[in-house]
GROMACS .gro file of N, CA and C in nm:
model
  363
    1MET      N    1   9.319  15.633  14.261
    1MET     CA    2   9.270  15.586  14.134
    1MET      C    3   9.275  15.435  14.131
    2ILE      N    4   9.174  15.371  14.075
    2ILE     CA    5   9.169  15.223  14.067
    2ILE      C    6   9.188  15.183  13.920
    3VAL      N    7   9.268  15.087  13.895
    3VAL     CA    8   9.292  15.027  13.763
    3VAL      C    9   9.262  14.877  13.778
    4THR      N   10   9.198  14.817  13.680
    4THR     CA   11   9.174  14.675  13.679
    4THR      C   12   9.282  14.607  13.589
    5ILE      N   13   9.349  14.507  13.641
    5ILE     CA   14   9.449  14.437  13.569
    5ILE      C   15   9.399  14.298  13.527
    6ARG      N   16   9.408  14.264  13.400
    6ARG     CA   17   9.373  14.130  13.358
    6ARG      C   18   9.504  14.054  13.338
    7LEU      N   19   9.529  13.956  13.426
    7LEU     CA   20   9.653  13.876  13.416
    7LEU      C   21   9.620  13.763  13.313
    8ILE      N   22   9.691  13.767  13.201
    8ILE     CA   23   9.666  13.670  13.097
    8ILE      C   24   9.786  13.571  13.098
    9ARG      N   25   9.761  13.448  13.144
    9ARG     CA   26   9.867  13.350  13.155
    9ARG      C   27   9.877  13.271  13.020
   10ASN      N   28   9.762  13.243  12.955
   10ASN     CA   29   9.768  13.171  12.831
   10ASN      C   30   9.654  13.225  12.740
   11PHE      N   31   9.688  13.259  12.624
   11PHE     CA   32   9.591  13.317  12.527
   11PHE      C   33   9.498  13.209  12.471
   12GLU      N   34   9.565  13.094  12.426
   12GLU     CA   35   9.491  12.991  12.358
   12GLU      C   36   9.381  12.928  12.452
   13TYR      N   37   9.418  12.902  12.577
   13TYR     CA   38   9.326  12.842  12.667
   13TYR      C   39   9.248  12.941  12.754
   14ARG      N   40   9.269  13.066  12.725
   14ARG     CA   41   9.196  13.176  12.792
   14ARG      C   42   9.201  13.174  12.941
   15THR      N   43   9.326  13.146  12.991
   15THR     CA   44   9.345  13.151  13.141
   15THR      C   45   9.378  13.290  13.186
   16ILE      N   46   9.276  13.352  13.242
   16ILE     CA   47   9.285  13.493  13.275
   16ILE      C   48   9.222  13.509  13.416
   17ARG      N   49   9.290  13.596  13.495
   17ARG     CA   50   9.241  13.638  13.627
   17ARG      C   51   9.243  13.791  13.631
   18THR      N   52   9.145  13.849  13.700
   18THR     CA   53   9.135  13.992  13.707
   18THR      C   54   9.159  14.042  13.853
   19ILE      N   55   9.238  14.141  13.872
   19ILE     CA   56   9.259  14.194  14.004
   19ILE      C   57   9.252  14.350  13.996
   20PRO      N   58   9.191  14.408  14.101
   20PRO     CA   59   9.196  14.556  14.103
   20PRO      C   60   9.318  14.604  14.175
   21ILE      N   61   9.369  14.712  14.123
   21ILE     CA   62   9.491  14.778  14.185
   21ILE      C   63   9.450  14.916  14.227
   22ARG      N   64   9.458  14.945  14.356
   22ARG     CA   65   9.420  15.077  14.408
   22ARG      C   66   9.536  15.170  14.425
   23ASP      N   67   9.508  15.296  14.442
   23ASP     CA   68   9.602  15.398  14.466
   23ASP      C   69   9.709  15.395  14.360
   24VAL      N   70   9.669  15.398  14.232
   24VAL     CA   71   9.763  15.407  14.116
   24VAL      C   72   9.797  15.551  14.092
   25ASP      N   73   9.926  15.574  14.086
   25ASP     CA   74   9.979  15.710  14.058
   25ASP      C   75  10.015  15.721  13.912
   26THR      N   76   9.938  15.805  13.839
   26THR     CA   77   9.964  15.819  13.692
   26THR      C   78  10.089  15.891  13.659
   27LYS      N   79  10.157  15.941  13.760
   27LYS     CA   80  10.283  16.016  13.739
   27LYS      C   81  10.402  15.919  13.734
   28GLN      N   82  10.379  15.787  13.758
   28GLN     CA   83  10.484  15.698  13.753
   28GLN      C   84  10.498  15.640  13.610
   29THR      N   85  10.618  15.582  13.584
   29THR     CA   86  10.638  15.528  13.448
   29THR      C   87  10.574  15.395  13.435
   30VAL      N   88  10.556  15.345  13.314
   30VAL     CA   89  10.503  15.215  13.291
   30VAL      C   90  10.593  15.108  13.352
   31ASP      N   91  10.729  15.129  13.341
   31ASP     CA   92  10.822  15.032  13.398
   31ASP      C   93  10.808  15.025  13.557
   32GLN      N   94  10.791  15.139  13.617
   32GLN     CA   95  10.769  15.140  13.760
   32GLN      C   96  10.641  15.070  13.801
   33PHE      N   97  10.534  15.091  13.722
   33PHE     CA   98  10.408  15.028  13.747
   33PHE      C   99  10.419  14.878  13.727
   34ILE      N  100  10.485  14.833  13.623
   34ILE     CA  101  10.510  14.691  13.605
   34ILE      C  102  10.582  14.627  13.720
   35SER      N  103  10.682  14.693  13.774
   35SER     CA  104  10.756  14.641  13.892
   35SER      C  105  10.662  14.629  14.013
   36ARG      N  106  10.574  14.729  14.031
   36ARG     CA  107  10.473  14.718  14.142
   36ARG      C  108  10.378  14.609  14.118
   37LEU      N  109  10.332  14.586  13.995
   37LEU     CA  110  10.241  14.479  13.963
   37LEU      C  111  10.299  14.343  13.992
   38LEU      N  112  10.426  14.325  13.951
   38LEU     CA  113  10.492  14.196  13.969
   38LEU      C  114  10.498  14.162  14.122
   39GLN      N  115  10.522  14.264  14.205
   39GLN     CA  116  10.524  14.241  14.346
   39GLN      C  117  10.379  14.217  14.399
   40GLU      N  118  10.282  14.289  14.353
   40GLU     CA  119  10.146  14.271  14.404
   40GLU      C  120  10.085  14.138  14.364
   41VAL      N  121  10.113  14.094  14.243
   41VAL     CA  122  10.061  13.963  14.196
   41VAL      C  123  10.106  13.850  14.285
   42LYS      N  124  10.231  13.856  14.332
   42LYS     CA  125  10.282  13.749  14.420
   42LYS      C  126  10.214  13.750  14.548
   43SER      N  127  10.154  13.860  14.594
   43SER     CA  128  10.097  13.868  14.727
   43SER      C  129   9.946  13.860  14.732
   44VAL      N  130   9.884  13.862  14.615
   44VAL     CA  131   9.738  13.862  14.614
   44VAL      C  132   9.678  13.726  14.646
   45LYS      N  133   9.588  13.726  14.739
   45LYS     CA  134   9.521  13.592  14.777
   45LYS      C  135   9.419  13.558  14.675
   46GLY      N  136   9.401  13.427  14.660
   46GLY     CA  137   9.300  13.375  14.568
   46GLY      C  138   9.344  13.360  14.430
   47ILE      N  139   9.475  13.387  14.399
   47ILE     CA  140   9.525  13.364  14.264
   47ILE      C  141   9.606  13.242  14.264
   48PRO      N  142   9.583  13.146  14.166
   48PRO     CA  143   9.662  13.022  14.170
   48PRO      C  144   9.813  13.047  14.153
   49PRO      N  145   9.898  12.968  14.205
   49PRO     CA  146  10.040  12.983  14.201
   49PRO      C  147  10.099  13.005  14.055
   50PRO      N  148  10.044  12.932  13.952
   50PRO     CA  149  10.099  12.953  13.818
   50PRO      C  150  10.090  13.103  13.770
   51PHE      N  151   9.983  13.173  13.818
   51PHE     CA  152   9.967  13.311  13.783
   51PHE      C  153  10.074  13.398  13.853
   52LYS      N  154  10.112  13.361  13.967
   52LYS     CA  155  10.208  13.441  14.046
   52LYS      C  156  10.353  13.429  13.997
   53THR      N  157  10.384  13.319  13.926
   53THR     CA  158  10.518  13.301  13.872
   53THR      C  159  10.531  13.324  13.724
   54HIS      N  160  10.424  13.354  13.657
   54HIS     CA  161  10.427  13.374  13.512
   54HIS      C  162  10.517  13.490  13.475
   55PRO      N  163  10.593  13.488  13.366
   55PRO     CA  164  10.678  13.601  13.327
   55PRO      C  165  10.607  13.714  13.255
   56TYR      N  166  10.525  13.787  13.322
   56TYR     CA  167  10.455  13.905  13.264
   56TYR      C  168  10.559  14.011  13.233
   57ASP      N  169  10.542  14.083  13.117
   57ASP     CA  170  10.628  14.190  13.089
   57ASP      C  171  10.573  14.303  13.009
   58THR      N  172  10.442  14.293  12.977
   58THR     CA  173  10.387  14.397  12.888
   58THR      C  174  10.244  14.436  12.937
   59LEU      N  175  10.210  14.560  12.919
   59LEU     CA  176  10.075  14.612  12.950
   59LEU      C  177  10.012  14.666  12.832
   60LYS      N  178   9.889  14.639  12.810
   60LYS     CA  179   9.808  14.689  12.696
   60LYS      C  180   9.676  14.737  12.742
   61ILE      N  181   9.625  14.849  12.704
   61ILE     CA  182   9.494  14.894  12.737
   61ILE      C  183   9.388  14.804  12.672
   62SER      N  184   9.311  14.750  12.762
   62SER     CA  185   9.196  14.659  12.714
   62SER      C  186   9.066  14.734  12.697
   63HIS      N  187   9.044  14.822  12.796
   63HIS     CA  188   8.919  14.895  12.801
   63HIS      C  189   8.928  15.019  12.888
   64GLN      N  190   8.853  15.119  12.847
   64GLN     CA  191   8.847  15.241  12.936
   64GLN      C  192   8.699  15.273  12.951
   65ALA      N  193   8.668  15.325  13.067
   65ALA     CA  194   8.530  15.357  13.099
   65ALA      C  195   8.469  15.443  12.986
   66GLY      N  196   8.358  15.407  12.936
   66GLY     CA  197   8.290  15.485  12.832
   66GLY      C  198   8.340  15.459  12.692
   67SER      N  199   8.423  15.358  12.674
   67SER     CA  200   8.465  15.330  12.532
   67SER      C  201   8.439  15.185  12.498
   68PHE      N  202   8.483  15.147  12.381
   68PHE     CA  203   8.453  15.019  12.321
   68PHE      C  204   8.523  14.907  12.398
   69LYS      N  205   8.469  14.783  12.374
   69LYS     CA  206   8.535  14.659  12.425
   69LYS      C  207   8.572  14.582  12.299
   70ALA      N  208   8.674  14.503  12.305
   70ALA     CA  209   8.720  14.424  12.194
   70ALA      C  210   8.621  14.305  12.170
   71ASN      N  211   8.623  14.258  12.046
   71ASN     CA  212   8.538  14.141  12.016
   71ASN      C  213   8.601  14.010  12.075
   72ASP      N  214   8.733  14.006  12.075
   72ASP     CA  215   8.803  13.890  12.126
   72ASP      C  216   8.803  13.895  12.275
   73ILE      N  217   8.751  13.785  12.346
   73ILE     CA  218   8.738  13.790  12.487
   73ILE      C  219   8.870  13.780  12.561
   74VAL      N  220   8.974  13.737  12.489
   74VAL     CA  221   9.105  13.727  12.553
   74VAL      C  222   9.178  13.858  12.550
   75ILE      N  223   9.197  13.918  12.427
   75ILE     CA  224   9.273  14.044  12.410
   75ILE      C  225   9.244  14.099  12.275
   76ASN      N  226   9.238  14.226  12.269
   76ASN     CA  227   9.227  14.302  12.141
   76ASN      C  228   9.361  14.295  12.064
   77VAL      N  229   9.366  14.235  11.950
   77VAL     CA  230   9.491  14.219  11.874
   77VAL      C  231   9.511  14.337  11.779
   78GLU      N  232   9.423  14.434  11.786
   78GLU     CA  233   9.432  14.549  11.698
   78GLU      C  234   9.511  14.660  11.770
   79ASP      N  235   9.556  14.758  11.689
   79ASP     CA  236   9.607  14.887  11.743
   79ASP      C  237   9.716  14.875  11.843
   80ASP      N  238   9.807  14.786  11.826
   80ASP     CA  239   9.917  14.764  11.929
   80ASP      C  240   9.995  14.892  11.947
   81GLU      N  241  10.015  14.967  11.838
   81GLU     CA  242  10.095  15.082  11.845
   81GLU      C  243  10.040  15.190  11.951
   82GLN      N  244   9.907  15.199  11.950
   82GLN     CA  245   9.841  15.295  12.044
   82GLN      C  246   9.809  15.236  12.180
   83LEU      N  247   9.788  15.105  12.188
   83LEU     CA  248   9.739  15.047  12.309
   83LEU      C  249   9.843  14.974  12.396
   84ILE      N  250   9.953  14.934  12.342
   84ILE     CA  251  10.060  14.874  12.427
   84ILE      C  252  10.142  14.987  12.486
   85LEU      N  253  10.158  14.984  12.614
   85LEU     CA  254  10.218  15.093  12.695
   85LEU      C  255  10.368  15.079  12.689
   86PRO      N  256  10.438  15.189  12.630
   86PRO     CA  257  10.587  15.180  12.626
   86PRO      C  258  10.648  15.208  12.760
   87GLY      N  259  10.754  15.135  12.790
   87GLY     CA  260  10.819  15.138  12.925
   87GLY      C  261  10.853  15.269  12.982
   88GLY      N  262  10.909  15.361  12.906
   88GLY     CA  263  10.961  15.490  12.968
   88GLY      C  264  10.861  15.597  12.987
   89LYS      N  265  10.738  15.582  12.933
   89LYS     CA  266  10.633  15.688  12.941
   89LYS      C  267  10.562  15.684  13.069
   90LEU      N  268  10.511  15.798  13.111
   90LEU     CA  269  10.424  15.800  13.223
   90LEU      C  270  10.290  15.742  13.193
   91LEU      N  271  10.221  15.683  13.297
   91LEU     CA  272  10.089  15.627  13.268
   91LEU      C  273   9.992  15.725  13.219
   92GLU      N  274   9.997  15.849  13.265
   92GLU     CA  275   9.904  15.952  13.217
   92GLU      C  276   9.927  15.990  13.073
   93GLU      N  277  10.050  15.979  13.028
   93GLU     CA  278  10.086  16.003  12.891
   93GLU      C  279  10.032  15.897  12.793
   94CYS      N  280  10.012  15.778  12.852
   94CYS     CA  281   9.964  15.664  12.774
   94CYS      C  282   9.812  15.659  12.772
   95GLY      N  283   9.743  15.750  12.840
   95GLY     CA  284   9.603  15.760  12.847
   95GLY      C  285   9.538  15.669  12.956
   96VAL      N  286   9.615  15.633  13.055
   96VAL     CA  287   9.562  15.554  13.171
   96VAL      C  288   9.488  15.649  13.260
   97VAL      N  289   9.356  15.623  13.283
   97VAL     CA  290   9.272  15.703  13.370
   97VAL      C  291   9.197  15.610  13.468
   98SER      N  292   9.126  15.663  13.563
   98SER     CA  293   9.057  15.578  13.654
   98SER      C  294   8.958  15.480  13.583
   99GLU      N  295   8.953  15.365  13.633
   99GLU     CA  296   8.874  15.253  13.580
   99GLU      C  297   8.920  15.202  13.449
  100THR      N  298   9.049  15.234  13.411
  100THR     CA  299   9.100  15.171  13.288
  100THR      C  300   9.130  15.020  13.322
  101GLU      N  301   9.100  14.936  13.217
  101GLU     CA  302   9.131  14.795  13.230
  101GLU      C  303   9.255  14.766  13.149
  102LEU      N  304   9.361  14.712  13.208
  102LEU     CA  305   9.485  14.680  13.139
  102LEU      C  306   9.504  14.535  13.139
  103SER      N  307   9.556  14.478  13.022
  103SER     CA  308   9.596  14.339  13.018
  103SER      C  309   9.740  14.335  13.045
  104PHE      N  310   9.785  14.236  13.130
  104PHE     CA  311   9.926  14.219  13.168
  104PHE      C  312   9.961  14.083  13.120
  105PHE      N  313  10.062  14.068  13.033
  105PHE     CA  314  10.095  13.943  12.967
  105PHE      C  315  10.236  13.938  12.930
  106ASN      N  316  10.274  13.820  12.870
  106ASN     CA  317  10.406  13.800  12.819
  106ASN      C  318  10.402  13.833  12.666
  107LEU      N  319  10.492  13.924  12.624
  107LEU     CA  320  10.490  13.974  12.486
  107LEU      C  321  10.517  13.867  12.382
  108ALA      N  322  10.612  13.777  12.410
  108ALA     CA  323  10.641  13.668  12.315
  108ALA      C  324  10.519  13.577  12.299
  109ALA      N  325  10.450  13.544  12.401
  109ALA     CA  326  10.332  13.462  12.392
  109ALA      C  327  10.221  13.533  12.318
  110TYR      N  328  10.210  13.673  12.340
  110TYR     CA  329  10.108  13.747  12.268
  110TYR      C  330  10.137  13.748  12.116
  111GLN      N  331  10.264  13.766  12.083
  111GLN     CA  332  10.303  13.772  11.937
  111GLN      C  333  10.273  13.637  11.870
  112ALA      N  334  10.296  13.526  11.938
  112ALA     CA  335  10.267  13.393  11.890
  112ALA      C  336  10.116  13.382  11.867
  113TYR      N  337  10.038  13.428  11.960
  113TYR     CA  338   9.893  13.417  11.953
  113TYR      C  339   9.838  13.501  11.837
  114LYS      N  340   9.901  13.620  11.814
  114LYS     CA  341   9.859  13.704  11.706
  114LYS      C  342   9.881  13.638  11.573
  115LEU      N  343   9.985  13.556  11.554
  115LEU     CA  344  10.010  13.486  11.429
  115LEU      C  345   9.904  13.379  11.404
  116ASN      N  346   9.862  13.313  11.515
  116ASN     CA  347   9.757  13.212  11.501
  116ASN      C  348   9.658  13.220  11.617
  117PRO      N  349   9.561  13.309  11.606
  117PRO     CA  350   9.468  13.333  11.722
  117PRO      C  351   9.368  13.216  11.738
  118GLU      N  352   9.413  13.100  11.752
  118GLU     CA  353   9.331  12.977  11.775
  118GLU      C  354   9.299  12.964  11.923
  119LYS      N  355   9.176  12.930  11.955
  119LYS     CA  356   9.144  12.899  12.090
  119LYS      C  357   9.127  12.746  12.107
  120LYS      N  358   9.190  12.693  12.204
  120LYS     CA  359   9.198  12.547  12.223
  120LYS      C  360   9.096  12.493  12.318
  121TRP      N  361   9.017  12.593  12.382
  121TRP     CA  362   8.920  12.541  12.479
  121TRP      C  363   8.793  12.629  12.466
   0.00000   0.00000   0.00000
């Protein structure tokens, strides 16, 4: 199964990179998948160094094949309860299926952005 990961380094300046992750096992927990992502981000070629060292800690469903896309090009700030993936649950329990697009970001930066969703560029 392939999942697309949107690495969001900065919400205000819209610094985002997208990487495909292959062979995703939906029987693993969100925490296990985050650990895998942190390792893979460091080894992906073509990603600037600031993206490789950013303190990512949260996954949120951005888009699933055949469903809606958010109006905000950075991240959908709606429905956090349903779309942010809780650490102890399996990916399949969270609704992650093939071709799901997940945003990977720092939760503190996201919460600050939600309070003032201003774009600076």
